[in-house]
């Protein structure tokens, strides 16, 4: 396919014929790919026997679509030039700051905007499913960014620390009645401790191997959560986790509740507003700490480690301590996020901490552009928000029939988007590195010079 | 400042084996304080391997590498240290380190040995200034109260940071790169990268600076500037230098002492003049010269002719 | 329960588990080869390989149903033979397309990009199968249920025909595959690319083609594993790619990544360990065992049993 594209397509008939041939091949290949899996659907019949139903129309329409798209691609100018490249407009620092400030303003006003635009009924969805959900991933992305983006350590088991934070909060609050505000720092501490424990044995490993071992650790923790039923409740998880309070004042309709205390009319929105600002504060804390740390020796040592571990060692940097602090601090923020999710849902189970979560968080970091705070935030909004938006596409049922459920396609599209963004921008959306200090004006550093780390 | 003369680094019976390959065999030499010592030899002689043993990247198969910090190496102290299981020992102003027992980063941080690499290892995605700040990591970490003072932006930290930037700028000035302070190191031309790597090593406050082929890839003018720089490092900064170099003009011009390796074995050791005139060195390192080759060929022909009759 | 092999009854049980372990191990070994070959040639962990295997199980089930229900083939042997061929071809086509679309454009770019792309592919495949085939388990009637009773000493062990079929087919296909990569020019091209891709290209080896063929071969073997899986267990599900994938990857690492015999050896070991663990300790923690082995091997002997150590020169 690609070969044909790279050949300069001379104008005129032969080119058209070549394009047709190429597109026909693509269509045929698509048909081959779809042959049994699309063309037949397996179904359990009444006597519980597996039967197949042909669905050739679907297979042929996909093949036809592939043919048409390929042909269109080849015939338009896009196909004639070699790989198309778009580049993000490079923002000046001034513009970047303005955007950050505007973004912060929008975030602070967001729940009120949602309430104002969609009314109390719609606001729940927009604050909870979009606002809070996205912010959780922004926070997790920023936390993991310390490990992957700054220190260059590829961690595929980040969800383990999220789980540790969530279970710490759940267990401490249900068994010992500790309040959320006590559980939060403890969850961070425990997660950091686990970060060190799991980080220690893998220090020597590099690249993909490190990724796989961290994946294994993440899975081990999840499997232990499943099997250690006495403590964790197994698959059933832990429920009735106390909700966070407004510094001791609960969000309920009683006389001592939030609404009564502040003389407001009770509505569940109060709690949502509170949760929104809570996760926003936690995420901004993560961001602030990361930005600060980058300018401190430890942050520079992380980046030095990512650039060249051997050189860093030769400068007297203790790579063991440096890596462990990256693991610990990254894990701590994961733990905070875990504490938040436990309190938000009031229920947690091992199924919330599957490998897919780690993959999604890592994808957000890499798609955003490793090391770029704003890039990670954009990626979280696009990927999580985008898939959440699919829930809103009920009107598609009118086109594709009643059985069409757009939410089914959420993760399918998520996977495709990951592939597409990587091919489009292998170094992520914002790949330039901002220097941490400058004598004169800061100039951002082209991603081609920035290394990605070995370990 | 520091006391002149006396041994600063003693390498004794150093052996390094990679599987079946003896990269360094029973090598002993010493580096004198305040001198530039050159380690030369043909490709693959084991020079970089010696550096890697000294700086803790390889653990030697055998041998002792002692470094002293302060007064000249005290033998009784060294013997006591060797007998113990410690890594360094201090007695009054005498301090001795056994480098083969120390980890790579400790050798730089505690024993104050710094190095550069044969294939430049700058942090290419960080600016020149950042590279030089990373070199001051250990001092700055302490000043930042292990990040705590730094996070809250304490004045003591700010002052320390300002000082470190000043030191870095001074070095950038010295190597003529102050104008490129904010450019990524990976963007610099080759010769500038070499100098920046030396500056970065110097900012770790070394007593011994190990340079692996610093003149490789430099043009004659840059080589001359490098020689001058190394001399000022020796004379003004009082740092002893151990140098691997193939460029004989640089070596002969600035070295006080030369050690020659071939196939992991030391074949010569002495002043530049004595090494230059050593027939073994001429044969091994500089290659057998044309007249000798012609002579050998004639001899060979004669032997062959003699046999066939 | 401890491992005490005092009576023949226990011995019987042990031998039975041994056979089960080897069967499972054959499946892991076949998948592991795909990981090892791809890692060897382009240094990438093909994260989607487990899902390619899962896809092949669905292809096998559907083709089997087409053959038996639509075409009315009643000979199980013939049906299985045709399923094997079809699954190998179709899965190979899938993997070829995946490499072409998701990995080739990223070759030689940023190191994390292919890994992320592969994770994306894995997510896509899993959800694609879920969407087009539904989330429920699909089970086929038991195949080759005949049992063979083999007397050993005073006791008998029973081996089902399908287990013999699985092990024999695996051995046969491995031998054929071994021949291909050792004795043909393709194998030479592969090894050349493993050593140095740029140099191989300069010497006139078509690197793209060699990589494509590697993916095709890896997928074909994964498809064999898929057919065996269907024969052995009879149930397939869209989410059944991840865990066998990780275990096969463990097998590849245990055997020494890059080494083909290592992959098979590792597969057999992982299969045995898993089965023995479940038989004698606790079925609950069998996956923990597999993941722990993965972590331990990577940490303590990253070059595996038969792999070459990887040293970094300073
Ligand atoms: N990590 C290692 N593993 C195996 N062999 C090694 C290793 N490091 C060095 N060698 C071998 O040791 C020998 C000496 O290498 P070394 O790099 O020390 O030579 P050198 O004198 O620095 O040469 P050059 O002038 O080319 O830099 C070489 O044969 C080299 O291949
Ligand atoms: Mg060398």
PDB file of N, CA and C in Angstrom, chain C residues 48-107:
ATOM      1  N   UNK C  48      -0.063  -6.699  21.125  1.00  0.00           N
ATOM      2  CA  UNK C  48      -1.354  -7.167  20.617  1.00  0.00           C
ATOM      3  C   UNK C  48      -1.326  -8.658  20.290  1.00  0.00           C
ATOM      4  N   UNK C  49      -0.175  -9.308  20.478  1.00  0.00           N
ATOM      5  CA  UNK C  49      -0.078 -10.694  20.023  1.00  0.00           C
ATOM      6  C   UNK C  49      -1.067 -11.604  20.740  1.00  0.00           C
ATOM      7  N   UNK C  50      -1.274 -11.376  22.027  1.00  0.00           N
ATOM      8  CA  UNK C  50      -2.252 -12.182  22.766  1.00  0.00           C
ATOM      9  C   UNK C  50      -3.647 -12.020  22.166  1.00  0.00           C
ATOM     10  N   UNK C  51      -3.942 -10.814  21.712  1.00  0.00           N
ATOM     11  CA  UNK C  51      -5.262 -10.585  21.132  1.00  0.00           C
ATOM     12  C   UNK C  51      -5.364 -11.145  19.726  1.00  0.00           C
ATOM     13  N   UNK C  52      -4.237 -11.224  19.035  1.00  0.00           N
ATOM     14  CA  UNK C  52      -4.231 -11.900  17.740  1.00  0.00           C
ATOM     15  C   UNK C  52      -4.565 -13.381  17.950  1.00  0.00           C
ATOM     16  N   UNK C  53      -3.991 -13.937  19.014  1.00  0.00           N
ATOM     17  CA  UNK C  53      -4.309 -15.319  19.373  1.00  0.00           C
ATOM     18  C   UNK C  53      -5.804 -15.464  19.660  1.00  0.00           C
ATOM     19  N   UNK C  54      -6.335 -14.522  20.442  1.00  0.00           N
ATOM     20  CA  UNK C  54      -7.767 -14.559  20.768  1.00  0.00           C
ATOM     21  C   UNK C  54      -8.610 -14.487  19.486  1.00  0.00           C
ATOM     22  N   UNK C  55      -8.199 -13.618  18.585  1.00  0.00           N
ATOM     23  CA  UNK C  55      -8.914 -13.488  17.322  1.00  0.00           C
ATOM     24  C   UNK C  55      -8.908 -14.830  16.588  1.00  0.00           C
ATOM     25  N   UNK C  56      -7.756 -15.506  16.648  1.00  0.00           N
ATOM     26  CA  UNK C  56      -7.663 -16.784  15.929  1.00  0.00           C
ATOM     27  C   UNK C  56      -8.600 -17.829  16.535  1.00  0.00           C
ATOM     28  N   UNK C  57      -8.835 -17.739  17.844  1.00  0.00           N
ATOM     29  CA  UNK C  57      -9.775 -18.712  18.419  1.00  0.00           C
ATOM     30  C   UNK C  57     -11.183 -18.470  17.873  1.00  0.00           C
ATOM     31  N   UNK C  58     -11.533 -17.195  17.694  1.00  0.00           N
ATOM     32  CA  UNK C  58     -12.851 -16.897  17.131  1.00  0.00           C
ATOM     33  C   UNK C  58     -12.929 -17.346  15.680  1.00  0.00           C
ATOM     34  N   UNK C  59     -11.848 -17.071  14.936  1.00  0.00           N
ATOM     35  CA  UNK C  59     -11.855 -17.508  13.542  1.00  0.00           C
ATOM     36  C   UNK C  59     -12.024 -19.024  13.485  1.00  0.00           C
ATOM     37  N   UNK C  60     -11.315 -19.736  14.353  1.00  0.00           N
ATOM     38  CA  UNK C  60     -11.419 -21.201  14.354  1.00  0.00           C
ATOM     39  C   UNK C  60     -12.841 -21.645  14.630  1.00  0.00           C
ATOM     40  N   UNK C  61     -13.439 -21.047  15.648  1.00  0.00           N
ATOM     41  CA  UNK C  61     -14.800 -21.457  16.009  1.00  0.00           C
ATOM     42  C   UNK C  61     -15.750 -21.213  14.840  1.00  0.00           C
ATOM     43  N   UNK C  62     -15.645 -20.030  14.240  1.00  0.00           N
ATOM     44  CA  UNK C  62     -16.593 -19.713  13.169  1.00  0.00           C
ATOM     45  C   UNK C  62     -16.367 -20.624  11.963  1.00  0.00           C
ATOM     46  N   UNK C  63     -15.106 -20.813  11.603  1.00  0.00           N
ATOM     47  CA  UNK C  63     -14.835 -21.672  10.450  1.00  0.00           C
ATOM     48  C   UNK C  63     -15.312 -23.101  10.739  1.00  0.00           C
ATOM     49  N   UNK C  64     -15.094 -23.551  11.950  1.00  0.00           N
ATOM     50  CA  UNK C  64     -15.566 -24.894  12.317  1.00  0.00           C
ATOM     51  C   UNK C  64     -17.077 -24.988  12.146  1.00  0.00           C
ATOM     52  N   UNK C  65     -17.777 -23.949  12.596  1.00  0.00           N
ATOM     53  CA  UNK C  65     -19.233 -23.966  12.474  1.00  0.00           C
ATOM     54  C   UNK C  65     -19.659 -23.906  11.010  1.00  0.00           C
ATOM     55  N   UNK C  66     -18.936 -23.100  10.227  1.00  0.00           N
ATOM     56  CA  UNK C  66     -19.277 -23.046   8.798  1.00  0.00           C
ATOM     57  C   UNK C  66     -19.132 -24.432   8.187  1.00  0.00           C
ATOM     58  N   UNK C  67     -18.020 -25.078   8.521  1.00  0.00           N
ATOM     59  CA  UNK C  67     -17.756 -26.387   7.929  1.00  0.00           C
ATOM     60  C   UNK C  67     -18.788 -27.411   8.376  1.00  0.00           C
ATOM     61  N   UNK C  68     -19.115 -27.419   9.639  1.00  0.00           N
ATOM     62  CA  UNK C  68     -20.020 -28.466  10.122  1.00  0.00           C
ATOM     63  C   UNK C  68     -21.485 -28.114   9.866  1.00  0.00           C
ATOM     64  N   UNK C  69     -21.851 -26.850  10.072  1.00  0.00           N
ATOM     65  CA  UNK C  69     -23.276 -26.520   9.953  1.00  0.00           C
ATOM     66  C   UNK C  69     -23.703 -26.195   8.525  1.00  0.00           C
ATOM     67  N   UNK C  70     -22.832 -25.451   7.809  1.00  0.00           N
ATOM     68  CA  UNK C  70     -23.266 -25.035   6.473  1.00  0.00           C
ATOM     69  C   UNK C  70     -22.844 -26.049   5.413  1.00  0.00           C
ATOM     70  N   UNK C  71     -21.572 -26.449   5.504  1.00  0.00           N
ATOM     71  CA  UNK C  71     -21.085 -27.379   4.485  1.00  0.00           C
ATOM     72  C   UNK C  71     -21.333 -28.834   4.852  1.00  0.00           C
ATOM     73  N   UNK C  72     -21.728 -29.056   6.084  1.00  0.00           N
ATOM     74  CA  UNK C  72     -22.102 -30.394   6.500  1.00  0.00           C
ATOM     75  C   UNK C  72     -20.983 -31.427   6.492  1.00  0.00           C
ATOM     76  N   UNK C  73     -19.779 -30.984   6.759  1.00  0.00           N
ATOM     77  CA  UNK C  73     -18.688 -31.952   6.840  1.00  0.00           C
ATOM     78  C   UNK C  73     -18.799 -32.710   8.153  1.00  0.00           C
ATOM     79  N   UNK C  74     -18.796 -34.021   8.084  1.00  0.00           N
ATOM     80  CA  UNK C  74     -19.003 -34.771   9.323  1.00  0.00           C
ATOM     81  C   UNK C  74     -17.714 -35.360   9.876  1.00  0.00           C
ATOM     82  N   UNK C  75     -16.692 -35.429   9.044  1.00  0.00           N
ATOM     83  CA  UNK C  75     -15.436 -35.972   9.558  1.00  0.00           C
ATOM     84  C   UNK C  75     -14.715 -34.900  10.371  1.00  0.00           C
ATOM     85  N   UNK C  76     -14.563 -35.184  11.658  1.00  0.00           N
ATOM     86  CA  UNK C  76     -13.929 -34.203  12.536  1.00  0.00           C
ATOM     87  C   UNK C  76     -12.492 -33.955  12.109  1.00  0.00           C
ATOM     88  N   UNK C  77     -11.805 -35.001  11.723  1.00  0.00           N
ATOM     89  CA  UNK C  77     -10.401 -34.852  11.349  1.00  0.00           C
ATOM     90  C   UNK C  77     -10.270 -33.899  10.172  1.00  0.00           C
ATOM     91  N   UNK C  78     -11.088 -34.125   9.155  1.00  0.00           N
ATOM     92  CA  UNK C  78     -11.038 -33.262   7.970  1.00  0.00           C
ATOM     93  C   UNK C  78     -11.405 -31.829   8.354  1.00  0.00           C
ATOM     94  N   UNK C  79     -12.467 -31.726   9.155  1.00  0.00           N
ATOM     95  CA  UNK C  79     -12.900 -30.387   9.560  1.00  0.00           C
ATOM     96  C   UNK C  79     -11.780 -29.667  10.291  1.00  0.00           C
ATOM     97  N   UNK C  80     -11.139 -30.363  11.204  1.00  0.00           N
ATOM     98  CA  UNK C  80     -10.085 -29.714  11.979  1.00  0.00           C
ATOM     99  C   UNK C  80      -8.910 -29.325  11.098  1.00  0.00           C
ATOM    100  N   UNK C  81      -8.614 -30.190  10.158  1.00  0.00           N
ATOM    101  CA  UNK C  81      -7.517 -29.877   9.244  1.00  0.00           C
ATOM    102  C   UNK C  81      -7.825 -28.585   8.490  1.00  0.00           C
ATOM    103  N   UNK C  82      -9.050 -28.493   7.969  1.00  0.00           N
ATOM    104  CA  UNK C  82      -9.431 -27.290   7.224  1.00  0.00           C
ATOM    105  C   UNK C  82      -9.472 -26.061   8.129  1.00  0.00           C
ATOM    106  N   UNK C  83      -9.943 -26.260   9.353  1.00  0.00           N
ATOM    107  CA  UNK C  83      -9.968 -25.143  10.305  1.00  0.00           C
ATOM    108  C   UNK C  83      -8.557 -24.642  10.545  1.00  0.00           C
ATOM    109  N   UNK C  84      -7.655 -25.573  10.721  1.00  0.00           N
ATOM    110  CA  UNK C  84      -6.258 -25.217  10.982  1.00  0.00           C
ATOM    111  C   UNK C  84      -5.711 -24.357   9.847  1.00  0.00           C
ATOM    112  N   UNK C  85      -5.928 -24.833   8.630  1.00  0.00           N
ATOM    113  CA  UNK C  85      -5.412 -24.091   7.474  1.00  0.00           C
ATOM    114  C   UNK C  85      -6.050 -22.705   7.413  1.00  0.00           C
ATOM    115  N   UNK C  86      -7.381 -22.677   7.520  1.00  0.00           N
ATOM    116  CA  UNK C  86      -8.084 -21.399   7.389  1.00  0.00           C
ATOM    117  C   UNK C  86      -7.662 -20.439   8.484  1.00  0.00           C
ATOM    118  N   UNK C  87      -7.566 -20.942   9.706  1.00  0.00           N
ATOM    119  CA  UNK C  87      -7.211 -20.059  10.818  1.00  0.00           C
ATOM    120  C   UNK C  87      -5.806 -19.508  10.618  1.00  0.00           C
ATOM    121  N   UNK C  88      -4.884 -20.364  10.162  1.00  0.00           N
ATOM    122  CA  UNK C  88      -3.510 -19.896   9.969  1.00  0.00           C
ATOM    123  C   UNK C  88      -3.473 -18.793   8.919  1.00  0.00           C
ATOM    124  N   UNK C  89      -4.169 -19.027   7.812  1.00  0.00           N
ATOM    125  CA  UNK C  89      -4.129 -18.047   6.729  1.00  0.00           C
ATOM    126  C   UNK C  89      -4.775 -16.728   7.154  1.00  0.00           C
ATOM    127  N   UNK C  90      -5.964 -16.840   7.733  1.00  0.00           N
ATOM    128  CA  UNK C  90      -6.704 -15.619   8.053  1.00  0.00           C
ATOM    129  C   UNK C  90      -6.035 -14.826   9.178  1.00  0.00           C
ATOM    130  N   UNK C  91      -5.537 -15.528  10.175  1.00  0.00           N
ATOM    131  CA  UNK C  91      -4.865 -14.814  11.267  1.00  0.00           C
ATOM    132  C   UNK C  91      -3.589 -14.164  10.751  1.00  0.00           C
ATOM    133  N   UNK C  92      -2.899 -14.881   9.882  1.00  0.00           N
ATOM    134  CA  UNK C  92      -1.680 -14.309   9.298  1.00  0.00           C
ATOM    135  C   UNK C  92      -2.020 -13.032   8.546  1.00  0.00           C
ATOM    136  N   UNK C  93      -3.138 -13.062   7.820  1.00  0.00           N
ATOM    137  CA  UNK C  93      -3.551 -11.861   7.086  1.00  0.00           C
ATOM    138  C   UNK C  93      -3.795 -10.701   8.049  1.00  0.00           C
ATOM    139  N   UNK C  94      -4.448 -11.012   9.146  1.00  0.00           N
ATOM    140  CA  UNK C  94      -4.697  -9.970  10.140  1.00  0.00           C
ATOM    141  C   UNK C  94      -3.391  -9.381  10.644  1.00  0.00           C
ATOM    142  N   UNK C  95      -2.471 -10.253  11.041  1.00  0.00           N
ATOM    143  CA  UNK C  95      -1.235  -9.748  11.621  1.00  0.00           C
ATOM    144  C   UNK C  95      -0.419  -8.973  10.590  1.00  0.00           C
ATOM    145  N   UNK C  96      -0.503  -9.426   9.359  1.00  0.00           N
ATOM    146  CA  UNK C  96       0.183  -8.714   8.282  1.00  0.00           C
ATOM    147  C   UNK C  96      -0.371  -7.291   8.190  1.00  0.00           C
ATOM    148  N   UNK C  97      -1.700  -7.215   8.201  1.00  0.00           N
ATOM    149  CA  UNK C  97      -2.334  -5.898   8.088  1.00  0.00           C
ATOM    150  C   UNK C  97      -2.007  -5.028   9.300  1.00  0.00           C
ATOM    151  N   UNK C  98      -1.998  -5.651  10.465  1.00  0.00           N
ATOM    152  CA  UNK C  98      -1.706  -4.883  11.686  1.00  0.00           C
ATOM    153  C   UNK C  98      -0.297  -4.299  11.615  1.00  0.00           C
ATOM    154  N   UNK C  99       0.637  -5.122  11.196  1.00  0.00           N
ATOM    155  CA  UNK C  99       2.019  -4.644  11.115  1.00  0.00           C
ATOM    156  C   UNK C  99       2.115  -3.491  10.134  1.00  0.00           C
ATOM    157  N   UNK C 100       1.451  -3.687   9.022  1.00  0.00           N
ATOM    158  CA  UNK C 100       1.482  -2.703   7.948  1.00  0.00           C
ATOM    159  C   UNK C 100       0.928  -1.356   8.392  1.00  0.00           C
ATOM    160  N   UNK C 101      -0.207  -1.424   9.086  1.00  0.00           N
ATOM    161  CA  UNK C 101      -0.911  -0.185   9.425  1.00  0.00           C
ATOM    162  C   UNK C 101      -0.371   0.445  10.715  1.00  0.00           C
ATOM    163  N   UNK C 102      -0.160  -0.398  11.724  1.00  0.00           N
ATOM    164  CA  UNK C 102       0.084   0.184  13.049  1.00  0.00           C
ATOM    165  C   UNK C 102       1.547   0.216  13.455  1.00  0.00           C
ATOM    166  N   UNK C 103       2.370  -0.658  12.894  1.00  0.00           N
ATOM    167  CA  UNK C 103       3.753  -0.703  13.371  1.00  0.00           C
ATOM    168  C   UNK C 103       4.759  -0.188  12.347  1.00  0.00           C
ATOM    169  N   UNK C 104       4.543  -0.507  11.078  1.00  0.00           N
ATOM    170  CA  UNK C 104       5.575  -0.148  10.111  1.00  0.00           C
ATOM    171  C   UNK C 104       5.843   1.350  10.040  1.00  0.00           C
ATOM    172  N   UNK C 105       4.792   2.175  10.051  1.00  0.00           N
ATOM    173  CA  UNK C 105       5.081   3.614   9.976  1.00  0.00           C
ATOM    174  C   UNK C 105       5.907   4.102  11.159  1.00  0.00           C
ATOM    175  N   UNK C 106       5.939   3.316  12.233  1.00  0.00           N
ATOM    176  CA  UNK C 106       6.635   3.772  13.440  1.00  0.00           C
ATOM    177  C   UNK C 106       8.004   3.149  13.598  1.00  0.00           C
ATOM    178  N   UNK C 107       8.385   2.345  12.617  1.00  0.00           N
ATOM    179  CA  UNK C 107       9.671   1.675  12.782  1.00  0.00           C
ATOM    180  C   UNK C 107      10.781   2.723  12.770  1.00  0.00           C
TER     181      UNK C 107
END
